[in-house]
Amino acid sequence: MGCHQTQSPLQRDGERDGAGLFVWHLKNTGIRQVPCQFVHLCRAANNRLITFQYFNFLKRMYVTQYNKDLSQRAKPKSDSVASPFRELQQLDQEKKVIHKISPISPAHQPLSETSSRNELREVASAAETEDSVTPVRAESKEDRQWKEMKLRLDDLPGILARLSKIKLTALVVSTTSAGFAMAPVPFDLTCFLLASLGTGLASCAANSINQFFEVPFDSNMNRTKNRPLVRGQISPLLAVCFAASCGVPGIALLTLGVNPLTGALGAFNIFLYTCCYTPMKRMSIANTWVGAVVGAIPPVMGWTAATGSLDAGALLLGGILYSWQFPHFNALSWGLREDYSRGGYCMMSVTHPGLCRRVALRHCLALIGLSTAAPVLDVTTWTFPVISLPLNLYISYLAFRFYRDADRSSSRKLFFCSLWHLPMLLLVMFTCKKSFLEKEDKGDLLGGNHGRAVEIGLP
């Protein structure tokens, strides 16, 4: 047709030369703009046409090669709840997956095979990464869920022992036994066992009720956050039932098996500890003096269990236990000031630190006077104040260092000294005790002299 024109061979050769120049121009501009390895890949494809697909392949090779270090340093955002061990384990697994990236394949391979292999590698690496991360995320989700704690019968004795503060209960029973042994009467084994068992049960009941009331406050303290009720190992109903099952038989044993006076002292001590001392711990520093009275009653109960009456010897034993508790507890509370303030307790060591140290020193010196009063009240011989003087002077010296230095080291030394000071003092007191026969002979002698005096006075 008129508009259709045929091209001559010269025109066709000119177009081919123009296309070749265009390709040559693209290659030269590409060589100046890309790094060395990209130039090497371009030079390897001499006889290939520069197509869109080939540019995509070159771009993938370049990104994979030069972003390899960046990909290895990349770390996904870790879960804040997961433990550090699991974070390290997850990071190691991800590094292993990243290290599996194979080096760049040569450019002379066919385009279809190279692209297909890269796609398969990417899919395989993504699948391995998902498989390695999925179990860790599943475990972290399971850890974040609430789990019901099941009570096993094998764990029940240990839980109840911690609920009743078994170590404190043992100390209470030992002081009760010391009071029974110091009484100036013949030793009655049955009465001694009943008094010890009843006092121990009453102490378990008081400690259990105390923990029942202080659950929200104990959870804020490092010292008490692992108690059974705080951790939910037992229910509050079970704790109250355990306290009732200890308190009622304990008071019944003391009242019916020993004597009513000892039973009344045991019931009063439970009331004083649970209804007075426990709430006062968050109200006033006077709780320390009330708690000292609670600790002073058990040796009095031991004395009344043996004699059936409140004598001067019972009050002396109670006074020794009363004074001993101040250096013991004040030194202990000094190292726990942060815990007590976090729990909301009003303690001398927190609110009145100077008074805390002074009171500890005063009562250490009071122990010297109480030990001297023992032979005056005809409880021990005069060897007791002499032998006990080094013990009392040493604890007084530590109390003076605690008063002067006011640091954790001096308070810790005073506390640990108080742990062995009390049993040593009671042991020395028992060895220096006046025997029942000596008192009986002395009473008979006084009675005989009184009879002679009456005889002489008669006409």
Coordinates of C-alpha atoms in Angstrom, one line a residue:
M1 CA 0.0 0.0 0.0
G2 CA 1.0 3.6 -0.2
C3 CA 1.8 4.0 3.5
H4 CA 3.7 0.8 3.8
Q5 CA 7.4 1.2 3.3
T6 CA 9.9 -1.6 3.1
Q7 CA 13.3 -1.3 4.9
S8 CA 16.5 -1.7 3.0
P9 CA 19.3 -3.9 4.4
L10 CA 21.3 -0.8 5.2
Q11 CA 18.5 0.5 7.4
R12 CA 18.2 -2.9 9.2
D13 CA 22.0 -2.9 9.9
G14 CA 21.8 0.7 11.3
E15 CA 19.0 -0.3 13.7
R16 CA 21.0 -3.3 14.9
D17 CA 24.0 -1.1 15.5
G18 CA 21.8 1.4 17.4
A19 CA 20.4 -1.3 19.6
G20 CA 23.9 -2.6 20.3
L21 CA 25.0 0.9 21.2
F22 CA 22.0 1.2 23.6
V23 CA 22.9 -2.0 25.3
W24 CA 26.5 -1.0 25.5
H25 CA 25.5 2.3 27.0
L26 CA 23.4 0.6 29.7
K27 CA 26.2 -1.7 30.6
N28 CA 28.7 1.2 31.0
T29 CA 26.3 3.2 33.2
G30 CA 25.6 0.0 35.3
I31 CA 29.3 -0.6 35.7
R32 CA 29.8 2.9 37.1
Q33 CA 26.9 2.7 39.6
V34 CA 27.0 -0.7 41.2
P35 CA 29.7 -2.3 43.4
C36 CA 32.4 -4.7 42.2
Q37 CA 30.5 -7.9 42.6
F38 CA 27.5 -6.6 40.7
V39 CA 29.9 -5.6 37.9
H40 CA 31.3 -9.1 37.9
L41 CA 27.8 -10.5 37.5
C42 CA 27.0 -8.1 34.7
R43 CA 30.2 -9.0 32.8
A44 CA 29.5 -12.7 33.1
A45 CA 26.3 -12.2 31.1
N46 CA 27.9 -10.9 27.9
N47 CA 25.5 -12.5 25.4
R48 CA 22.3 -12.1 27.4
L49 CA 19.7 -9.4 26.9
I50 CA 19.1 -7.1 29.9
T51 CA 15.6 -7.9 30.7
F52 CA 13.4 -7.0 33.7
Q53 CA 13.6 -10.5 35.1
Y54 CA 17.4 -10.5 34.9
F55 CA 17.5 -7.2 36.7
N56 CA 15.4 -8.6 39.5
F57 CA 17.7 -11.6 39.8
L58 CA 20.8 -9.3 40.0
K59 CA 19.0 -7.2 42.6
R60 CA 18.3 -10.2 44.8
M61 CA 21.8 -11.4 44.6
Y62 CA 23.2 -8.0 45.6
V63 CA 20.8 -7.6 48.5
T64 CA 21.5 -11.1 49.8
Q65 CA 25.3 -10.7 49.5
Y66 CA 25.6 -7.2 51.1
N67 CA 22.9 -7.5 53.7
K68 CA 24.2 -10.8 55.1
D69 CA 25.9 -9.3 58.1
L70 CA 22.9 -7.0 58.8
S71 CA 20.6 -10.1 58.7
Q72 CA 22.8 -11.9 61.2
R73 CA 22.7 -9.0 63.6
A74 CA 19.0 -8.6 63.4
K75 CA 17.3 -9.8 66.5
P76 CA 13.5 -10.0 67.0
K77 CA 11.9 -8.2 69.9
S78 CA 12.1 -10.6 72.8
D79 CA 9.2 -11.4 75.0
S80 CA 9.4 -9.5 78.3
V81 CA 7.8 -12.4 80.2
A82 CA 10.2 -15.1 78.9
S83 CA 13.1 -16.0 81.0
P84 CA 16.7 -15.0 80.0
F85 CA 17.6 -18.6 79.4
R86 CA 14.7 -19.0 76.9
E87 CA 15.7 -15.7 75.2
L88 CA 19.3 -16.9 74.7
Q89 CA 18.0 -20.3 73.4
Q90 CA 15.7 -18.6 71.0
L91 CA 18.5 -16.2 69.8
D92 CA 20.8 -19.2 69.2
Q93 CA 18.2 -21.0 67.2
E94 CA 17.6 -17.9 65.0
K95 CA 21.3 -17.5 64.5
K96 CA 21.6 -21.1 63.4
V97 CA 18.8 -20.5 60.9
I98 CA 20.5 -17.4 59.5
H99 CA 23.9 -19.1 59.3
K100 CA 22.3 -21.6 56.9
I101 CA 22.0 -19.0 54.1
S102 CA 24.1 -20.4 51.3
P103 CA 26.6 -18.3 49.3
I104 CA 25.6 -16.7 46.0
S105 CA 25.5 -19.2 43.2
P106 CA 27.5 -18.3 40.1
A107 CA 25.8 -16.2 37.5
H108 CA 26.4 -18.5 34.7
Q109 CA 23.6 -20.9 35.9
P110 CA 20.4 -20.7 34.1
L111 CA 18.0 -18.0 35.4
S112 CA 15.1 -20.3 36.0
E113 CA 17.1 -22.8 38.1
T114 CA 18.8 -20.1 40.2
S115 CA 15.5 -18.3 41.0
S116 CA 13.7 -21.5 41.8
R117 CA 16.4 -22.6 44.2
N118 CA 16.5 -19.3 46.0
E119 CA 12.8 -19.4 46.5
L120 CA 13.0 -22.9 47.9
R121 CA 15.7 -21.8 50.3
E122 CA 13.7 -18.9 51.5
V123 CA 10.6 -21.0 52.1
A124 CA 12.7 -23.7 53.9
S125 CA 14.4 -21.1 56.1
A126 CA 11.1 -19.4 57.0
A127 CA 9.6 -22.8 57.9
E128 CA 12.6 -23.6 60.1
T129 CA 12.4 -20.3 61.9
E130 CA 8.7 -20.6 62.5
D131 CA 9.2 -24.2 63.9
S132 CA 11.9 -23.1 66.2
V133 CA 10.1 -20.0 67.5
T134 CA 6.7 -21.5 67.9
P135 CA 7.5 -23.9 70.8
V136 CA 9.2 -21.0 72.8
R137 CA 6.2 -18.7 72.3
A138 CA 3.8 -21.5 73.2
E139 CA 5.8 -22.2 76.4
S140 CA 5.9 -18.5 77.3
K141 CA 2.1 -18.3 76.9
E142 CA 1.6 -21.4 79.1
D143 CA 3.8 -19.8 81.8
R144 CA 1.8 -16.6 81.7
Q145 CA -1.4 -18.5 82.4
W146 CA -2.8 -19.0 85.9
K147 CA -2.3 -22.5 87.1
E148 CA -4.2 -24.2 89.9
M149 CA -2.0 -25.4 92.7
K150 CA -2.9 -28.9 93.8
L151 CA -2.4 -30.0 97.4
R152 CA -0.8 -33.3 97.7
L153 CA -0.8 -35.3 101.0
D154 CA 2.9 -35.7 100.9
D155 CA 3.4 -31.9 101.1
L156 CA 0.8 -31.3 103.8
P157 CA 3.0 -31.9 106.8
G158 CA 5.6 -29.5 105.6
I159 CA 3.0 -26.9 104.7
L160 CA 1.4 -27.1 108.2
A161 CA 4.8 -27.0 109.9
R162 CA 5.5 -23.7 108.1
L163 CA 2.0 -22.4 108.9
S164 CA 2.5 -23.1 112.6
K165 CA 6.1 -21.6 112.5
I166 CA 7.6 -24.8 113.8
K167 CA 10.9 -23.3 114.9
L168 CA 9.2 -20.6 116.9
T169 CA 6.9 -23.2 118.4
A170 CA 9.9 -25.3 119.4
L171 CA 11.5 -22.3 121.2
V172 CA 8.2 -21.7 123.1
V173 CA 8.1 -25.4 124.2
S174 CA 11.7 -25.3 125.3
T175 CA 11.1 -22.2 127.5
T176 CA 8.0 -23.9 129.0
S177 CA 10.1 -27.0 129.8
A178 CA 12.8 -24.7 131.4
G179 CA 10.1 -23.2 133.6
F180 CA 8.8 -26.6 134.6
A181 CA 12.3 -27.8 135.4
M182 CA 13.1 -24.8 137.5
A183 CA 10.1 -25.3 139.7
P184 CA 10.9 -26.3 143.3
V185 CA 8.9 -29.5 143.2
P186 CA 9.5 -33.2 142.4
F187 CA 9.6 -33.9 138.7
D188 CA 6.4 -35.4 137.3
L189 CA 6.9 -36.8 133.8
T190 CA 3.2 -37.1 132.9
C191 CA 2.5 -33.5 133.8
F192 CA 5.6 -32.4 132.0
L193 CA 4.5 -34.1 128.7
L194 CA 1.0 -32.8 128.9
A195 CA 2.2 -29.2 129.6
S196 CA 4.7 -29.3 126.7
L197 CA 2.1 -30.8 124.3
G198 CA -0.6 -28.4 125.3
T199 CA 1.7 -25.4 125.0
G200 CA 3.0 -26.5 121.6
L201 CA -0.6 -26.9 120.3
A202 CA -1.5 -23.5 121.6
S203 CA 1.5 -21.9 120.0
C204 CA 0.7 -23.6 116.6
A205 CA -2.9 -22.2 116.8
A206 CA -1.7 -18.7 117.6
N207 CA 0.9 -18.7 114.8
S208 CA -1.6 -20.0 112.2
I209 CA -4.2 -17.3 113.1
N210 CA -1.4 -14.7 112.9
Q211 CA -0.5 -15.8 109.3
F212 CA -4.2 -15.9 108.4
F213 CA -4.6 -12.2 109.4
E214 CA -1.4 -11.0 107.7
V215 CA -1.6 -12.5 104.2
P216 CA -2.0 -9.2 102.3
F217 CA 1.0 -7.7 104.3
D218 CA 3.2 -10.7 104.1
S219 CA 2.9 -10.7 100.3
N220 CA 4.9 -7.4 100.2
M221 CA 7.8 -8.7 102.3
N222 CA 10.7 -10.8 101.0
R223 CA 10.9 -12.5 104.3
T224 CA 7.4 -13.7 104.4
K225 CA 6.3 -13.9 100.7
N226 CA 6.8 -17.7 100.6
R227 CA 4.4 -18.5 103.4
P228 CA 1.8 -21.1 102.6
L229 CA -1.2 -18.8 102.7
V230 CA 0.6 -16.1 100.6
R231 CA 1.5 -18.6 97.9
G232 CA -1.9 -20.2 97.9
Q233 CA -0.7 -23.7 98.9
I234 CA -3.6 -24.1 101.3
S235 CA -6.9 -22.3 101.6
P236 CA -7.7 -19.9 104.4
L237 CA -10.5 -22.2 105.5
L238 CA -8.0 -25.1 105.9
A239 CA -5.7 -22.8 107.9
V240 CA -8.5 -21.7 110.3
C241 CA -9.6 -25.3 110.7
F242 CA -6.0 -26.3 111.5
A243 CA -5.7 -23.5 114.1
A244 CA -9.0 -24.6 115.7
S245 CA -7.9 -28.2 115.8
C246 CA -4.7 -27.2 117.6
G247 CA -6.0 -24.5 119.9
V248 CA -9.1 -26.3 121.3
P249 CA -7.3 -29.6 122.3
G250 CA -4.3 -27.6 123.5
I251 CA -6.2 -25.5 125.9
A252 CA -8.3 -28.6 127.0
L253 CA -5.1 -30.5 127.8
L254 CA -3.6 -27.6 129.8
T255 CA -6.9 -27.0 131.7
L256 CA -8.0 -30.6 132.4
G257 CA -4.7 -32.5 132.2
V258 CA -2.5 -30.0 134.1
N259 CA -4.4 -27.3 136.0
P260 CA -6.9 -24.5 135.3
L261 CA -4.3 -21.8 135.9
T262 CA -2.0 -23.0 133.2
G263 CA -5.0 -23.4 130.8
A264 CA -6.1 -19.8 131.5
L265 CA -2.6 -18.6 130.8
G266 CA -2.5 -20.5 127.5
A267 CA -5.8 -19.1 126.4
F268 CA -4.8 -15.6 127.4
N269 CA -1.6 -15.9 125.5
I270 CA -3.4 -16.9 122.3
F271 CA -5.8 -13.9 122.7
L272 CA -2.9 -11.5 123.4
Y273 CA -0.9 -12.7 120.3
T274 CA -3.7 -12.8 117.8
C275 CA -6.0 -10.0 118.9
C276 CA -3.6 -7.5 120.4
Y277 CA -0.1 -8.0 119.1
T278 CA -1.0 -8.8 115.5
P279 CA -3.1 -5.7 114.8
M280 CA -0.8 -3.4 116.8
K281 CA 2.1 -4.2 114.5
R282 CA 0.5 -1.8 112.0
M283 CA -0.5 0.8 114.5
S284 CA 2.1 1.5 117.1
I285 CA 5.6 0.6 118.2
A286 CA 4.1 -0.6 121.5
N287 CA 3.6 -3.9 119.7
T288 CA 7.2 -4.8 120.6
W289 CA 6.4 -4.6 124.4
V290 CA 3.2 -6.6 123.9
G291 CA 5.0 -9.2 121.9
A292 CA 7.6 -9.4 124.7
V293 CA 4.9 -10.2 127.2
V294 CA 3.6 -13.0 124.9
G295 CA 7.1 -14.5 124.8
A296 CA 7.5 -14.2 128.6
I297 CA 4.3 -16.2 129.5
P298 CA 5.5 -19.8 128.4
P299 CA 8.1 -20.2 131.1
V300 CA 5.5 -19.0 133.6
M301 CA 3.1 -21.6 132.3
G302 CA 5.8 -24.2 132.8
W303 CA 6.3 -23.1 136.5
T304 CA 2.5 -23.0 137.1
A305 CA 2.1 -26.5 135.5
A306 CA 4.6 -27.9 138.1
T307 CA 3.5 -25.9 141.2
G308 CA -0.1 -24.8 140.4
S309 CA 0.7 -21.3 141.7
L310 CA 2.3 -18.0 140.6
D311 CA 5.4 -17.6 142.7
A312 CA 8.3 -15.2 142.6
G313 CA 10.4 -17.8 140.7
A314 CA 7.8 -17.8 137.9
L315 CA 7.9 -14.0 137.6
L316 CA 11.7 -14.1 137.6
L317 CA 11.7 -16.5 134.7
G318 CA 9.2 -14.4 132.9
G319 CA 11.3 -11.3 133.4
I320 CA 14.4 -13.0 132.0
L321 CA 12.5 -14.0 128.8
Y322 CA 10.9 -10.5 128.6
S323 CA 14.2 -8.7 128.7
W324 CA 16.0 -11.2 126.4
Q325 CA 13.5 -10.6 123.6
F326 CA 14.4 -6.9 123.1
P327 CA 18.0 -7.4 122.0
H328 CA 16.9 -10.5 120.0
F329 CA 14.1 -8.9 118.1
N330 CA 15.5 -5.3 117.8
A331 CA 18.7 -6.7 116.3
L332 CA 16.6 -8.9 113.9
S333 CA 14.3 -6.1 112.8
W334 CA 17.3 -3.7 112.2
G335 CA 18.3 -5.8 109.2
L336 CA 14.7 -6.0 108.0
R337 CA 13.8 -2.3 108.0
E338 CA 13.1 -2.2 104.3
D339 CA 10.9 -5.3 104.5
Y340 CA 8.9 -4.0 107.5
S341 CA 8.3 -0.6 105.9
R342 CA 7.3 -2.2 102.6
G343 CA 4.8 -4.4 104.5
G344 CA 3.4 -1.5 106.4
Y345 CA 4.5 -2.5 109.9
C346 CA 5.2 0.0 112.6
M347 CA 8.5 -1.1 114.1
M348 CA 11.0 0.7 116.3
S349 CA 13.8 0.0 113.8
V350 CA 11.8 1.9 111.1
T351 CA 10.2 4.8 112.9
H352 CA 12.5 5.2 116.0
P353 CA 15.9 3.8 115.2
G354 CA 17.6 5.5 118.1
L355 CA 15.1 4.1 120.6
C356 CA 15.5 0.7 119.1
R357 CA 19.2 0.6 119.9
R358 CA 18.8 2.1 123.4
V359 CA 16.1 -0.4 124.4
A360 CA 18.2 -3.3 123.3
L361 CA 21.1 -2.1 125.4
R362 CA 18.9 -1.4 128.5
H363 CA 17.5 -4.8 128.6
C364 CA 20.9 -6.5 128.1
L365 CA 22.0 -4.7 131.3
A366 CA 18.7 -5.7 132.9
L367 CA 19.6 -9.3 132.4
I368 CA 22.6 -8.8 134.8
G369 CA 20.2 -7.5 137.5
L370 CA 17.7 -10.3 137.0
S371 CA 20.4 -12.9 137.2
T372 CA 21.6 -11.4 140.5
A373 CA 18.0 -11.4 141.8
A374 CA 17.7 -15.2 141.3
P375 CA 19.5 -16.2 144.5
V376 CA 17.8 -13.4 146.5
L377 CA 14.4 -15.0 145.6
D378 CA 15.7 -18.4 146.6
V379 CA 15.5 -19.8 143.1
T380 CA 19.2 -20.5 142.5
T381 CA 22.4 -20.5 144.5
W382 CA 24.8 -17.5 144.4
T383 CA 27.0 -19.3 141.9
F384 CA 24.4 -18.5 139.2
P385 CA 25.0 -14.7 139.0
V386 CA 28.8 -15.3 139.1
I387 CA 28.8 -17.9 136.2
S388 CA 26.2 -16.0 134.2
L389 CA 28.1 -12.7 134.4
P390 CA 30.4 -13.3 131.5
L391 CA 27.5 -14.3 129.3
N392 CA 25.5 -11.2 130.2
L393 CA 28.5 -8.9 129.9
Y394 CA 29.3 -10.2 126.4
I395 CA 25.8 -9.7 125.1
S396 CA 25.8 -6.2 126.7
Y397 CA 29.0 -5.4 124.9
L398 CA 27.5 -6.4 121.6
A399 CA 24.4 -4.4 122.4
F400 CA 26.7 -1.4 123.1
R401 CA 28.4 -1.8 119.8
F402 CA 25.0 -2.0 118.1
Y403 CA 24.0 1.2 119.9
R404 CA 27.2 3.0 118.9
D405 CA 27.7 1.8 115.3
A406 CA 24.1 1.3 114.2
D407 CA 24.9 -0.9 111.3
R408 CA 24.0 -4.3 109.9
S409 CA 27.2 -5.9 111.0
S410 CA 26.7 -5.1 114.7
S411 CA 23.0 -6.0 114.6
R412 CA 23.8 -9.3 113.0
K413 CA 26.4 -10.2 115.7
L414 CA 23.9 -9.2 118.5
F415 CA 21.2 -11.3 116.9
F416 CA 23.3 -14.5 116.6
C417 CA 24.6 -14.0 120.1
S418 CA 21.1 -13.9 121.4
L419 CA 20.4 -17.3 119.8
W420 CA 22.9 -19.1 122.0
H421 CA 22.8 -16.8 124.9
L422 CA 19.3 -17.8 126.1
P423 CA 19.8 -21.6 126.1
M424 CA 23.2 -21.2 127.8
L425 CA 21.7 -18.9 130.5
L426 CA 18.8 -21.3 131.2
L427 CA 21.2 -24.2 131.3
V428 CA 23.4 -22.4 133.8
M429 CA 20.4 -21.5 135.8
F430 CA 19.2 -25.1 135.9
T431 CA 22.6 -26.3 137.1
C432 CA 22.6 -23.7 139.9
K433 CA 19.0 -24.4 140.9
K434 CA 18.4 -25.0 144.6
S435 CA 17.2 -28.6 145.0
F436 CA 13.9 -29.5 146.5
L437 CA 15.5 -31.3 149.4
E438 CA 17.5 -28.2 150.4
K439 CA 14.4 -26.1 150.5
E440 CA 12.5 -28.8 152.4
D441 CA 15.2 -29.0 155.0
K442 CA 15.4 -25.3 155.3
G443 CA 11.6 -25.2 155.8
D444 CA 11.8 -27.8 158.4
L445 CA 14.6 -26.0 160.2
L446 CA 12.6 -22.8 160.2
G447 CA 9.5 -24.6 161.4
G448 CA 11.6 -26.2 164.2
N449 CA 13.0 -23.0 165.4
H450 CA 9.6 -21.4 165.4
G451 CA 8.3 -24.3 167.5
R452 CA 11.1 -23.9 170.0
A453 CA 10.5 -20.2 170.3
V454 CA 6.8 -20.9 171.0
E455 CA 7.8 -23.6 173.6
I456 CA 10.1 -21.2 175.4
G457 CA 7.4 -18.5 175.5
L458 CA 4.9 -20.8 177.2
P459 CA 4.9 -20.8 181.0

